[in-house]
Amino acid sequence: MHLLSTRAAGLVDDEGRGVVRLAQTPGEIVVLSAADSTLALLADTAAALPADFPSIRLANLMALRQPASVDLYVDEVLQHARAVVVDHLGNAADWAYLVEQAGRTARRRGQWLALFSGDFGEDPQLLARSTAAADDCRLLWRCLRDGGPAQAETFFALIAHAVFGRGERPSLPEPLPCALPYVPRDAAAWPARPAGAPVALLVFYRAHLQSGNTAVFDAQLAALAAAGLEPLALAVDTLKNPESLALLRALAARHAVDVVLNATAFALGGAGGGAFEPLAGDAPVLQLLLAGSTRERWAEDPHGLAPRDLAMQVVLPEVDGRIATRAISFKGVAWRCERTEIDVVRYQPEPERMRFVAELARRWCRLRHVPPAEQRLALVLANYPNDDARLANGVGLDTPASTRAILQALHDAGYAVGALPPDSEALMHTLAAGVTNDTEANDARPALQSLALADYRAEFELLPAVCRDAVLALWGAPEHDPMMRAGRFMIPGLRLGRVFVGVQPARSRGPDLLARYHDADLVPPHAYLAFYFWLRRHWAADAVVHVGKHGNLEWLPGKSVALGEACWPDLLLGPMPHLYPFIVNDPGEGCQAKRRTQAVIVDHLMPPLTRAESYGALLDIERTMDEYYEALALDPPRARRLRQVLLGQVIGAGLHRELGFDAPADDNQREALLRRLDAFLCELKEAQIRDGLHVFGRSPEGRARRDTLRALARFERGAAPGDASLLRALAADLALDFDPLAPDWAR
């Protein structure tokens, strides 16, 4: 453990990796909070208080996560105060040592200590551990939760009255509405938007408005306007407030909002059995990331976000189906408040990432406004490993049949698909007849589309220098790439009207193809870059669909989340609407695609399931065992003969070794072998195995449907609303003649 000396913890970026010593002198009033917006509001207010007002110290709780940090702060600052306020954010375990030490110090030194919750729910346990009156704690809590300059003035006025006998006890000012529209001062300077421009609604926490921390939202709204969208903004206390949520939905309906950019954290619903409702009708919701670190720390961190930001701004919003975006701001010191000895932290805009998000929003709006027949789409099929026998592979998915089904669905929905192959076999035959990743066979095959070397070089020069250098160092000059022919990069795939069906290019070459497919440090070769350059610039796709788990774009080098402009998935896919049919039982790898390539995951079923059953010698052994156990009760002499037959069958098949036994030498060993054999045969025949592949958009039918439903129904499930009707419907579907609510119904 090492000691980190820092100025009064307005900006704390050590992630708890050392003991922090805050460079603060004692003050008569000490206020601790984990919210930068709260600290900024209090610092602004404190700076304007009369000169004879008691001295104030503000500090960020995030600097006091280590017990040793707490001890230092208690010794040097906290024990000298007359009033201590802790705006406690989190559960009881968070800052437990700090709460314990603050309470012990307050009682030992006769301090006025106010402990209260940092969120919108009152915490009776914190109130009980305070030395201040419960009503005083509640008033301070309301001041910080309501926010705003008037509330901050009341906050300090109450402390001055209760502790120092100054003035009258104040009452709580009228709070701001729970949700209110926001228009930046510089809105008049935004670029003109065309009449009927798509409407983008930006939602952020009201606390930022109340503390003056709005520069990042002003900049993002300006970026949306520059992208040709009509920006709206709404500041809310929390989307978990039904009133705020209702106001948001009413605003979205009134203005026919096309896309929502959400800068609030956590999740709304859909988890824990609750019903999920869309945030704003059928408008897609882009989740904005407001990084809690400095830009320098983010740039150095291969993970992109700290665990706290990852949980609140990425993992939890995924529950609500948000589309992941990028970090549009980082924290930085705005000014130094000498009166409270704190560095006031504000969100600092990141213009390049804001333009990325604005373009992504514009493209999602385009999909809503441009008629299907005028849109250009791309379906990208994986090829792992890179031989023609594995074209269009997908885990658990019949990708050729699924691609043909998707093309048919697009045709039926009015997309200009052109002449469709009659079936999946014809589709794959046509794909394999052109160039593929099999470079040894490509000389005799036509390239149905290609990218000129000059066009490639123009795109390549737009990449960051460090990325260009890495590609050239590993793969050499582009003209030597094996996918180069006659001065042009060959692009595998075929065009069907305005829909392109392409084969994802190889990440590597040579004998290590399999090992390097997931290599997070391997920069892609020139042909890989050329494929996506062509897809975005020349084919000008409006949206990309990677069909089936899984491609390799989401495994390219770069940050794990909150990608930067030098991360390879961003360089190649860019701010493109991205859809990804993905097997439902592998959410881990699906999240990789969501977080690194802004994918909308469309889960599909796993393959139809059936029981493994017994077969061959195992079936004979099972029959003998059934006879043996039946004879034990009815015919003991026959049972003894069957026991010998059974043991002979097991040893003859070598099954005893699979069960971990040598040839049994005595009755005890034989009995142990038979007991293990019975359990083994039951487990084996009841095991669930795949029965074919799933076709996207098609439910299993007939026996496959019945066996799959039986397999799913085997697993224990907790009681939840609607389970009874679900189980009855399932039993009816299976044509079962017993009560589905009985404890053993799934057997």
XYZ file of C-alpha atoms in Angstrom:
747
model
C 0.000 0.000 0.000
C 1.364 3.431 -0.933
C 0.431 6.931 0.180
C -1.131 9.252 -2.383
C -1.162 12.923 -1.488
C -3.895 14.873 -3.208
C -5.635 18.193 -2.986
C -8.981 18.044 -1.244
C -10.482 15.331 -3.357
C -12.625 17.240 -5.701
C -11.115 15.033 -8.399
C -10.360 11.526 -7.155
C -8.968 9.148 -9.757
C -6.919 6.572 -7.866
C -9.650 3.883 -7.820
C -8.737 2.960 -4.274
C -5.249 1.720 -5.129
C -3.511 3.544 -2.276
C -3.980 5.507 0.918
C -5.110 9.048 0.095
C -4.068 11.952 2.283
C -6.218 15.000 1.625
C -4.316 18.265 1.743
C -6.875 20.109 3.865
C -6.678 22.242 6.982
C -9.326 21.952 9.738
C -12.660 23.763 9.316
C -15.662 24.348 11.535
C -18.049 22.712 9.055
C -17.066 19.585 7.113
C -19.296 18.194 4.374
C -18.556 14.836 2.689
C -20.326 13.646 -0.457
C -19.600 11.236 -3.310
C -21.456 13.401 -5.862
C -19.313 15.892 -7.765
C -22.448 17.819 -8.727
C -23.364 18.249 -5.039
C -19.853 19.370 -4.114
C -19.775 21.837 -7.023
C -23.122 23.335 -5.979
C -22.015 23.686 -2.357
C -18.681 25.204 -3.372
C -20.408 27.783 -5.580
C -22.736 28.705 -2.725
C -20.013 28.738 -0.043
C -17.878 31.104 -2.098
C -20.642 33.731 -1.866
C -21.346 33.408 1.890
C -20.494 36.349 4.235
C -16.870 36.654 5.290
C -17.718 35.966 8.951
C -19.508 32.686 8.156
C -17.939 29.646 9.870
C -15.130 27.995 7.877
C -16.196 25.189 5.542
C -14.385 22.156 4.158
C -15.791 20.020 1.340
C -14.381 16.600 0.389
C -15.262 13.718 -1.891
C -16.097 10.450 -0.147
C -14.395 8.576 -2.977
C -11.045 9.626 -1.494
C -11.893 7.920 1.790
C -12.436 4.320 0.775
C -9.369 2.998 2.570
C -9.550 2.814 6.392
C -6.086 4.377 6.590
C -7.336 7.324 4.492
C -10.226 7.746 6.931
C -7.892 7.669 9.936
C -5.692 10.372 8.420
C -8.680 12.580 7.632
C -10.213 12.125 11.092
C -6.930 13.051 12.749
C -6.147 16.045 10.565
C -9.571 17.527 9.751
C -12.708 15.812 10.989
C -12.059 15.765 14.730
C -11.508 19.557 14.756
C -14.926 20.384 13.243
C -18.031 21.458 15.133
C -20.448 20.232 12.439
C -19.985 17.196 10.185
C -22.357 16.225 7.360
C -22.058 12.911 5.494
C -24.127 12.620 2.286
C -23.916 8.815 2.189
C -24.353 7.173 -1.226
C -24.697 3.399 -1.475
C -25.580 0.517 0.803
C -24.690 0.000 4.433
C -21.325 -1.589 3.605
C -20.146 1.436 1.631
C -17.970 3.706 3.770
C -18.910 1.646 6.842
C -15.586 2.429 8.517
C -15.980 6.138 7.835
C -19.491 6.163 9.334
C -18.246 4.269 12.375
C -15.309 6.627 12.952
C -17.377 9.761 12.316
C -19.977 8.612 14.851
C -17.362 7.689 17.440
C -15.566 11.026 16.982
C -18.801 13.026 17.166
C -19.811 11.434 20.459
C -16.357 11.778 21.942
C -15.977 15.434 21.013
C -19.611 16.560 21.180
C -19.897 17.264 17.444
C -23.111 17.901 15.546
C -23.167 14.965 13.086
C -25.764 14.621 10.328
C -25.811 11.332 8.405
C -28.339 10.765 5.646
C -28.846 8.915 2.381
C -27.283 10.166 -0.830
C -30.197 8.947 -2.943
C -33.942 9.588 -2.979
C -34.869 7.113 -0.237
C -34.585 7.968 3.453
C -32.260 5.714 5.482
C -33.496 5.365 9.116
C -30.271 3.635 10.178
C -28.167 6.626 9.168
C -30.534 9.021 10.889
C -30.308 6.942 14.076
C -26.504 7.155 14.060
C -26.542 10.959 13.789
C -26.158 13.287 16.771
C -28.119 16.011 14.959
C -31.900 16.041 15.296
C -33.674 13.808 12.798
C -35.677 16.749 11.418
C -32.462 18.682 10.787
C -30.967 15.697 8.955
C -34.112 15.373 6.860
C -34.021 19.055 5.903
C -30.367 18.815 4.816
C -31.174 15.651 2.882
C -34.047 17.366 1.063
C -31.868 20.378 0.272
C -29.287 18.210 -1.493
C -31.821 15.969 -3.210
C -33.896 18.905 -4.484
C -30.730 20.790 -5.408
C -30.344 24.310 -6.729
C -28.775 27.526 -5.340
C -31.693 28.346 -2.999
C -31.554 24.851 -1.500
C -27.772 25.120 -1.018
C -28.190 28.435 0.804
C -30.800 26.785 3.057
C -28.391 23.902 3.673
C -25.744 26.216 5.136
C -28.314 28.402 6.922
C -29.650 25.389 8.833
C -26.160 24.349 9.966
C -25.407 27.933 11.015
C -28.624 28.080 13.070
C -28.446 24.593 14.627
C -24.727 24.621 15.494
C -23.659 28.251 15.748
C -26.952 29.947 16.743
C -26.948 32.223 13.689
C -30.288 33.445 12.376
C -33.647 31.675 12.310
C -34.232 28.048 11.392
C -34.903 28.128 7.652
C -37.670 26.306 5.841
C -37.232 24.320 2.666
C -37.516 26.390 -0.540
C -39.911 25.373 -3.274
C -38.156 22.577 -5.189
C -37.692 22.532 -8.920
C -40.053 20.271 -10.882
C -38.960 16.658 -11.005
C -38.428 17.030 -14.751
C -38.019 20.196 -16.797
C -37.033 21.051 -20.362
C -33.603 22.547 -20.879
C -32.422 24.935 -23.590
C -28.744 26.011 -23.654
C -27.896 29.687 -23.827
C -26.086 29.201 -27.134
C -28.944 27.350 -28.859
C -29.461 30.290 -31.208
C -25.972 29.672 -32.619
C -26.714 26.089 -33.644
C -26.616 25.344 -37.382
C -29.956 25.604 -39.144
C -31.808 22.311 -39.466
C -34.042 21.394 -42.398
C -37.775 21.479 -41.897
C -39.024 18.185 -40.529
C -35.583 17.190 -39.257
C -35.587 14.076 -37.035
C -35.972 14.884 -33.348
C -33.340 13.750 -30.831
C -34.139 13.917 -27.120
C -31.229 14.190 -24.668
C -32.061 13.149 -21.079
C -29.749 13.980 -18.177
C -29.875 14.336 -14.403
C -31.422 17.497 -13.002
C -28.533 17.664 -10.517
C -26.222 18.717 -13.352
C -28.520 21.599 -14.203
C -28.760 22.652 -10.565
C -24.986 22.632 -10.110
C -24.218 24.377 -13.393
C -22.523 21.275 -14.806
C -24.140 21.485 -18.242
C -21.247 22.210 -20.623
C -21.109 18.606 -21.781
C -24.832 18.535 -22.594
C -24.650 21.899 -24.348
C -21.870 20.515 -26.532
C -23.701 17.263 -27.286
C -26.862 19.143 -28.244
C -24.796 21.338 -30.567
C -23.251 18.209 -32.125
C -26.729 16.784 -32.744
C -27.771 20.025 -34.426
C -24.622 19.950 -36.568
C -25.579 16.429 -37.662
C -28.908 17.758 -38.956
C -31.100 16.668 -36.047
C -33.551 18.764 -34.048
C -32.293 18.573 -30.435
C -34.476 18.571 -27.338
C -33.255 18.195 -23.753
C -34.951 17.151 -20.542
C -33.439 17.287 -17.052
C -34.908 14.718 -14.646
C -34.387 13.902 -10.982
C -34.388 10.186 -11.770
C -36.094 7.983 -14.319
C -37.182 5.750 -11.459
C -39.611 8.498 -10.453
C -42.927 7.588 -12.188
C -43.821 11.263 -12.556
C -40.533 12.071 -14.307
C -40.889 9.038 -16.557
C -44.441 10.025 -17.477
C -43.313 13.563 -18.363
C -40.517 12.178 -20.538
C -42.901 9.899 -22.417
C -45.406 12.709 -22.894
C -42.687 14.997 -24.264
C -41.434 12.270 -26.600
C -44.937 11.633 -27.929
C -45.717 15.339 -28.356
C -42.578 15.987 -30.418
C -42.528 12.607 -32.230
C -39.032 11.891 -30.942
C -36.996 9.669 -33.257
C -34.066 8.831 -30.967
C -33.314 9.220 -27.258
C -29.823 9.876 -25.900
C -29.879 8.847 -22.254
C -27.247 10.205 -19.857
C -28.811 8.778 -16.698
C -27.432 5.605 -15.152
C -28.792 2.356 -13.702
C -31.747 0.394 -15.092
C -35.468 1.042 -15.105
C -37.183 -2.310 -15.256
C -37.487 -5.636 -16.941
C -35.266 -7.267 -14.312
C -36.529 -9.256 -11.357
C -39.745 -10.246 -13.097
C -41.009 -6.695 -13.634
C -42.715 -5.742 -16.868
C -40.540 -3.781 -19.286
C -41.931 -0.712 -21.028
C -40.098 1.218 -23.739
C -38.649 4.536 -22.663
C -40.133 6.551 -25.526
C -42.300 4.399 -27.750
C -40.356 2.688 -30.522
C -37.538 5.262 -30.560
C -34.110 3.650 -30.118
C -32.294 4.679 -26.932
C -28.561 5.408 -27.076
C -26.785 5.180 -23.718
C -24.311 8.026 -23.236
C -21.234 7.455 -21.105
C -20.006 10.169 -18.735
C -16.661 8.823 -17.587
C -15.843 9.297 -13.923
C -12.121 9.477 -14.668
C -9.850 11.999 -16.308
C -9.253 11.789 -20.028
C -5.618 10.893 -19.373
C -6.610 7.981 -17.161
C -9.098 6.739 -19.763
C -6.499 6.965 -22.511
C -4.095 4.779 -20.507
C -6.696 2.236 -19.373
C -7.178 -0.731 -21.759
C -10.531 -1.422 -20.090
C -11.847 2.054 -20.876
C -14.026 2.570 -17.797
C -13.561 2.013 -14.093
C -15.667 -0.804 -12.560
C -18.062 1.690 -10.966
C -18.799 3.411 -14.283
C -19.011 0.078 -16.076
C -21.657 -1.180 -13.651
C -23.843 1.923 -13.529
C -23.541 3.206 -17.090
C -23.073 0.057 -19.147
C -24.057 -3.186 -17.410
C -27.275 -2.013 -15.755
C -28.592 0.001 -18.743
C -28.090 -3.111 -20.887
C -30.944 -4.672 -18.911
C -33.215 -2.050 -20.474
C -31.957 -2.705 -23.992
C -29.969 0.505 -24.395
C -27.602 0.822 -27.354
C -24.063 1.335 -26.077
C -22.202 4.406 -27.318
C -18.986 6.119 -26.273
C -17.626 8.318 -23.489
C -18.652 11.865 -24.419
C -16.966 13.512 -21.430
C -14.342 13.097 -18.747
C -13.913 14.716 -15.377
C -11.563 17.611 -14.891
C -10.891 20.390 -12.433
C -12.906 23.500 -13.354
C -11.669 25.797 -10.599
C -10.190 25.814 -7.124
C -12.478 26.916 -4.270
C -10.019 28.223 -1.708
C -12.747 28.867 0.839
C -13.707 25.187 1.041
C -10.278 23.865 -0.038
C -11.625 21.703 -2.831
C -10.967 21.366 -6.544
C -14.379 21.788 -8.161
C -14.920 19.077 -10.772
C -16.969 19.449 -13.939
C -17.611 17.169 -16.875
C -15.393 18.235 -19.767
C -16.741 17.579 -23.278
C -14.955 15.247 -25.683
C -15.896 16.735 -29.096
C -14.701 13.887 -31.333
C -16.637 11.249 -29.403
C -19.684 13.545 -29.373
C -19.583 13.717 -33.157
C -19.428 9.914 -33.253
C -22.540 9.673 -31.076
C -24.380 12.371 -33.045
C -23.658 10.565 -36.318
C -24.820 7.271 -34.829
C -28.060 8.978 -33.740
C -28.505 10.487 -37.207
C -28.068 7.118 -38.863
C -30.634 5.468 -36.588
C -33.045 8.287 -37.459
C -32.349 7.721 -41.156
C -33.505 4.132 -40.806
C -36.829 5.465 -39.464
C -37.372 8.065 -42.188
C -35.934 6.648 -45.429
C -38.282 4.196 -47.194
C -37.038 0.596 -47.032
C -36.675 0.410 -50.812
C -34.087 3.210 -50.693
C -31.937 1.783 -47.902
C -28.725 -0.116 -48.471
C -27.979 -2.983 -46.088
C -25.143 -5.436 -45.540
C -25.376 -8.952 -44.124
C -21.948 -10.181 -43.035
C -21.366 -13.921 -42.609
C -18.617 -15.287 -40.390
C -15.969 -17.648 -41.744
C -14.189 -19.465 -38.910
C -11.747 -20.945 -39.715
C -11.133 -19.482 -43.151
C -11.929 -22.345 -45.473
C -14.938 -22.720 -47.733
C -16.293 -25.635 -45.717
C -16.889 -23.147 -42.884
C -18.492 -20.355 -44.862
C -21.396 -18.815 -42.905
C -20.706 -20.727 -39.729
C -22.637 -19.784 -36.601
C -22.866 -21.384 -33.186
C -26.124 -23.298 -32.996
C -27.482 -21.467 -36.052
C -28.174 -22.702 -39.544
C -26.678 -19.490 -40.897
C -27.289 -20.168 -44.622
C -30.974 -20.935 -44.008
C -31.224 -18.027 -41.577
C -29.665 -15.628 -44.082
C -32.110 -16.781 -46.752
C -34.964 -16.272 -44.267
C -33.733 -12.759 -43.406
C -33.513 -11.883 -47.108
C -37.061 -13.097 -47.607
C -38.263 -11.056 -44.631
C -36.520 -7.953 -46.018
C -38.143 -8.542 -49.406
C -41.561 -8.888 -47.809
C -40.983 -5.652 -45.839
C -40.304 -3.661 -49.014
C -36.508 -3.646 -49.152
C -34.953 -3.785 -52.621
C -33.487 -7.269 -52.335
C -33.553 -8.133 -56.029
C -33.749 -11.712 -57.297
C -33.428 -14.048 -54.322
C -31.665 -17.396 -54.508
C -34.351 -20.098 -54.379
C -32.941 -21.629 -51.191
C -29.984 -21.567 -48.817
C -28.061 -24.137 -50.872
C -28.223 -21.920 -53.946
C -27.181 -18.927 -51.851
C -24.078 -20.700 -50.572
C -23.240 -22.080 -54.026
C -23.291 -18.545 -55.440
C -21.136 -17.220 -52.579
C -18.585 -20.013 -52.932
C -18.418 -19.522 -56.716
C -16.899 -16.078 -56.162
C -13.756 -15.124 -54.281
C -13.644 -16.151 -50.626
C -11.017 -16.262 -47.884
C -9.555 -19.360 -49.577
C -6.770 -17.442 -51.294
C -5.342 -20.550 -53.005
C -8.569 -21.059 -54.975
C -9.330 -17.418 -55.762
C -7.337 -17.193 -59.012
C -10.042 -19.114 -60.841
C -12.947 -17.223 -59.277
C -14.569 -13.926 -60.193
C -14.517 -10.936 -57.843
C -17.993 -9.433 -58.008
C -16.891 -6.229 -56.251
C -13.517 -4.708 -55.468
C -11.746 -1.646 -54.056
C -9.060 0.167 -56.014
C -5.671 0.411 -54.335
C -5.742 4.210 -54.693
C -9.096 4.372 -52.888
C -7.751 2.059 -50.220
C -4.688 4.212 -49.678
C -6.870 7.308 -49.322
C -8.888 5.611 -46.571
C -5.790 4.119 -44.974
C -4.168 7.555 -44.657
C -7.129 8.732 -42.570
C -6.243 6.237 -39.833
C -4.189 7.404 -36.844
C -0.475 7.117 -37.523
C 0.024 4.562 -34.753
C -2.575 2.288 -36.371
C -1.100 2.642 -39.860
C 2.371 1.866 -38.545
C 1.130 -1.259 -36.728
C -0.507 -2.640 -39.885
C 2.498 -1.947 -42.079
C 4.913 -3.433 -39.540
C 2.969 -6.687 -39.295
C 1.525 -7.136 -42.780
C 3.803 -5.145 -45.063
C 2.672 -2.998 -48.001
C -0.965 -3.365 -49.151
C -0.044 -4.314 -52.735
C 1.400 -7.591 -51.419
C -1.826 -8.697 -49.732
C -3.067 -12.048 -51.137
C -6.541 -10.556 -51.685
C -5.063 -8.041 -54.145
C -5.665 -8.656 -57.868
C -4.832 -6.328 -60.733
C -4.392 -3.366 -58.398
C -7.690 -3.911 -56.588
C -8.733 -5.562 -53.329
C -11.232 -8.354 -53.955
C -14.339 -8.108 -51.728
C -15.963 -11.515 -51.051
C -19.742 -11.537 -51.350
C -22.626 -10.878 -53.678
C -25.054 -8.038 -54.220
C -28.776 -8.715 -54.242
C -30.389 -5.437 -55.229
C -29.573 -2.992 -52.433
C -28.572 -5.751 -49.997
C -25.001 -7.007 -49.891
C -24.261 -10.471 -48.504
C -20.573 -10.592 -47.666
C -18.071 -12.997 -46.155
C -16.171 -11.507 -43.235
C -12.476 -11.376 -44.133
C -9.728 -13.274 -42.350
C -8.054 -11.720 -39.309
C -4.801 -13.517 -40.004
C -3.012 -15.792 -42.429
C -1.019 -18.987 -42.146
C -1.254 -21.969 -39.789
C -2.278 -19.944 -36.718
C -5.713 -18.895 -37.979
C -7.639 -20.565 -35.168
C -5.387 -19.354 -32.392
C -5.449 -15.744 -33.563
C -9.176 -15.403 -34.251
C -9.725 -13.955 -30.748
C -6.321 -12.293 -30.396
C -7.040 -8.911 -28.803
C -3.615 -7.561 -29.826
C -3.589 -8.622 -33.458
C -4.130 -5.739 -35.883
C -6.113 -6.776 -38.977
C -4.470 -7.187 -42.406
C -5.047 -4.855 -45.341
C -7.785 -6.994 -46.904
C -9.763 -6.810 -43.673
C -9.568 -3.031 -43.703
C -10.466 -2.923 -47.391
C -13.635 -4.957 -46.801
C -15.044 -2.523 -44.222
C -13.779 0.549 -46.105
C -15.719 -0.658 -49.137
C -18.765 -1.524 -47.043
C -18.993 1.933 -45.476
C -17.748 4.282 -48.211
C -18.496 2.567 -51.511
C -21.452 0.339 -50.748
C -22.602 3.120 -48.348
C -24.491 0.749 -46.079
C -27.193 2.271 -43.890
C -26.958 -0.640 -41.443
C -24.863 -3.769 -40.980
C -26.063 -7.159 -39.750
C -23.487 -9.680 -38.589
C -25.409 -12.928 -38.835
C -24.825 -15.384 -36.007
C -22.285 -15.980 -33.248
C -19.774 -14.911 -33.849
C -17.733 -12.732 -36.126
C -14.373 -11.234 -35.257
C -14.931 -7.471 -35.550
C -15.755 -7.258 -31.837
C -12.409 -8.929 -30.986
C -10.168 -6.406 -32.724
C -7.637 -4.428 -30.648
C -8.880 -1.528 -28.559
C -10.529 -0.748 -25.256
C -13.030 -3.150 -23.720
C -15.691 -0.441 -23.477
C -15.937 3.324 -24.095
C -13.813 2.933 -27.217
C -11.683 5.747 -28.570
C -11.084 6.907 -32.120
C -7.935 4.736 -32.355
C -9.734 1.508 -31.363
C -10.058 -0.828 -34.326
C -13.803 -1.634 -34.121
C -14.488 2.115 -34.313
C -12.012 2.645 -37.143
C -13.654 -0.014 -39.299
C -17.365 -0.046 -38.447
C -17.635 3.576 -37.330
C -20.962 5.048 -36.108
C -23.008 2.474 -37.986
C -26.346 0.989 -36.863
C -25.435 -2.606 -36.157
C -27.700 -5.597 -35.583
C -26.478 -8.991 -34.493
C -28.550 -12.196 -34.332
C -26.869 -14.082 -31.477
C -27.510 -17.313 -29.620
C -29.444 -16.616 -26.428
C -27.386 -18.809 -24.097
C -24.109 -16.894 -24.509
C -24.740 -13.391 -23.176
C -21.065 -12.930 -22.304
C -19.846 -12.817 -25.888
C -22.986 -10.977 -26.944
C -22.056 -8.208 -24.517
C -18.667 -7.975 -26.229
C -20.444 -7.064 -29.458
C -22.849 -4.689 -27.678
C -20.158 -2.748 -25.868
C -17.480 -2.637 -28.575
C -19.543 -2.360 -31.789
C -22.792 -0.723 -30.548
C -24.634 -3.880 -31.604
C -28.312 -4.439 -31.028
C -28.356 -8.105 -30.052
C -31.333 -10.014 -31.428
C -31.326 -13.221 -29.416
C -32.290 -16.426 -31.150
C -33.072 -19.829 -29.670
C -30.421 -22.449 -29.156
C -30.778 -25.514 -31.412
C -33.711 -27.840 -30.717
C -32.975 -30.091 -27.751
C -33.672 -33.725 -27.181
C -32.631 -36.421 -24.698
C -29.428 -38.313 -25.383
C -31.184 -41.641 -24.587
C -29.340 -44.958 -24.366
C -27.963 -46.825 -27.369
C -25.858 -49.827 -28.366
C -24.252 -51.764 -25.512
C -25.560 -49.176 -23.028
C -29.125 -50.015 -24.048
C -28.493 -53.735 -23.396
C -26.931 -52.934 -20.014
C -29.902 -50.730 -19.078
C -32.371 -53.500 -19.938
C -30.445 -56.024 -17.866
C -30.289 -53.583 -14.963
C -34.072 -53.006 -15.102
C -34.625 -56.779 -14.990
C -32.130 -57.123 -12.135
C -33.809 -54.554 -9.891
C -37.255 -56.000 -10.654
C -36.032 -59.519 -9.792
C -34.514 -58.386 -6.478
C -38.010 -58.214 -4.975
C -39.742 -60.995 -6.920
C -37.124 -63.655 -7.703
C -33.850 -63.410 -5.687
C -32.189 -66.463 -7.359
C -32.802 -64.926 -10.790
C -31.532 -61.619 -9.495
C -28.213 -63.250 -8.549
C -27.840 -64.687 -12.054
C -28.741 -61.329 -13.653
C -26.215 -59.623 -11.401
C -23.447 -61.779 -12.850
C -24.689 -61.136 -16.393
C -24.841 -57.397 -15.715
C -21.318 -57.257 -14.305
C -20.069 -59.232 -17.301
C -21.702 -56.768 -19.717
C -20.193 -53.776 -17.882
C -16.683 -55.228 -17.836
C -16.973 -56.483 -21.402
C -17.858 -52.966 -22.596
C -15.059 -51.432 -20.509
C -17.641 -49.265 -18.788
C -16.152 -49.912 -15.340
C -13.037 -47.959 -16.272
C -15.149 -44.989 -17.443
C -16.809 -45.059 -14.019
C -13.447 -45.005 -12.252
C -13.294 -48.694 -11.173
C -10.851 -51.489 -11.723
C -12.305 -54.961 -12.318
C -14.218 -55.574 -9.031
C -12.553 -58.191 -6.825
C -15.174 -58.626 -4.066
C -18.876 -58.104 -3.347
C -18.380 -54.640 -1.827
C -16.642 -53.397 -4.963
C -19.279 -55.011 -7.190
C -22.082 -53.365 -5.208
C -20.365 -49.958 -5.395
C -19.948 -50.377 -9.150
C -23.642 -51.214 -9.632
C -24.748 -48.195 -7.574
C -22.579 -45.879 -9.633
C -23.742 -47.578 -12.845
C -27.409 -46.887 -12.085
C -26.796 -43.172 -11.543
C -24.547 -42.968 -14.610
C -27.123 -44.519 -16.968
C -29.852 -42.197 -15.692
C -27.683 -39.116 -16.107
C -26.579 -40.151 -19.570
C -29.944 -40.854 -21.105
C -31.500 -37.755 -19.539
C -28.708 -35.490 -20.796
C -29.878 -32.814 -23.217
C -28.182 -32.726 -26.607
C -28.637 -30.615 -29.700
C -30.967 -31.969 -32.335
C -30.020 -30.055 -35.478
C -29.595 -26.283 -35.853
C -31.881 -23.342 -35.268
C -33.186 -21.261 -38.162
C -33.539 -17.605 -37.284
C -37.158 -16.572 -36.830
C -38.550 -20.101 -36.869
C -39.773 -21.947 -33.812
C -39.108 -25.695 -33.618
C -42.022 -27.838 -34.764
C -43.360 -31.288 -34.087
C -41.138 -33.592 -32.023
C -38.343 -31.018 -31.910
C -40.756 -28.529 -30.344
C -42.015 -31.007 -27.779
C -38.533 -32.182 -26.807
C -37.223 -28.616 -26.549
C -40.097 -27.528 -24.327
C -39.608 -30.562 -22.118
C -35.895 -29.730 -21.852
C -36.600 -26.139 -20.870
C -39.241 -27.171 -18.365
C -36.836 -29.441 -16.506
C -35.008 -26.578 -14.860
C -36.163 -25.201 -11.534
C -37.734 -21.763 -11.727
C -38.634 -19.310 -9.056
C -42.245 -18.319 -8.576
C -43.175 -15.187 -10.496
C -46.423 -13.538 -11.619
C -47.835 -15.398 -14.582
C -45.959 -18.644 -13.936
C -49.150 -20.629 -13.377
C -50.650 -19.659 -16.727
C -47.292 -20.196 -18.423
C -46.963 -23.711 -17.030
C -50.520 -24.626 -17.958
C -49.952 -23.405 -21.505
C -46.712 -25.371 -21.656
C -48.420 -28.518 -20.434
C -51.158 -28.062 -23.044
C -48.553 -27.587 -25.754
C -46.904 -30.824 -24.699
C -50.280 -32.600 -24.473
C -49.526 -33.523 -20.865
C -52.337 -34.976 -18.792
C -51.159 -33.958 -15.327
C -51.276 -30.821 -13.203
C -48.424 -28.487 -14.237
C -48.495 -26.859 -10.810
C -47.660 -30.068 -8.986
C -44.151 -30.092 -7.461
C -42.936 -32.864 -9.756
C -44.701 -31.714 -12.908
C -41.537 -31.278 -14.993
C -40.665 -34.962 -14.699
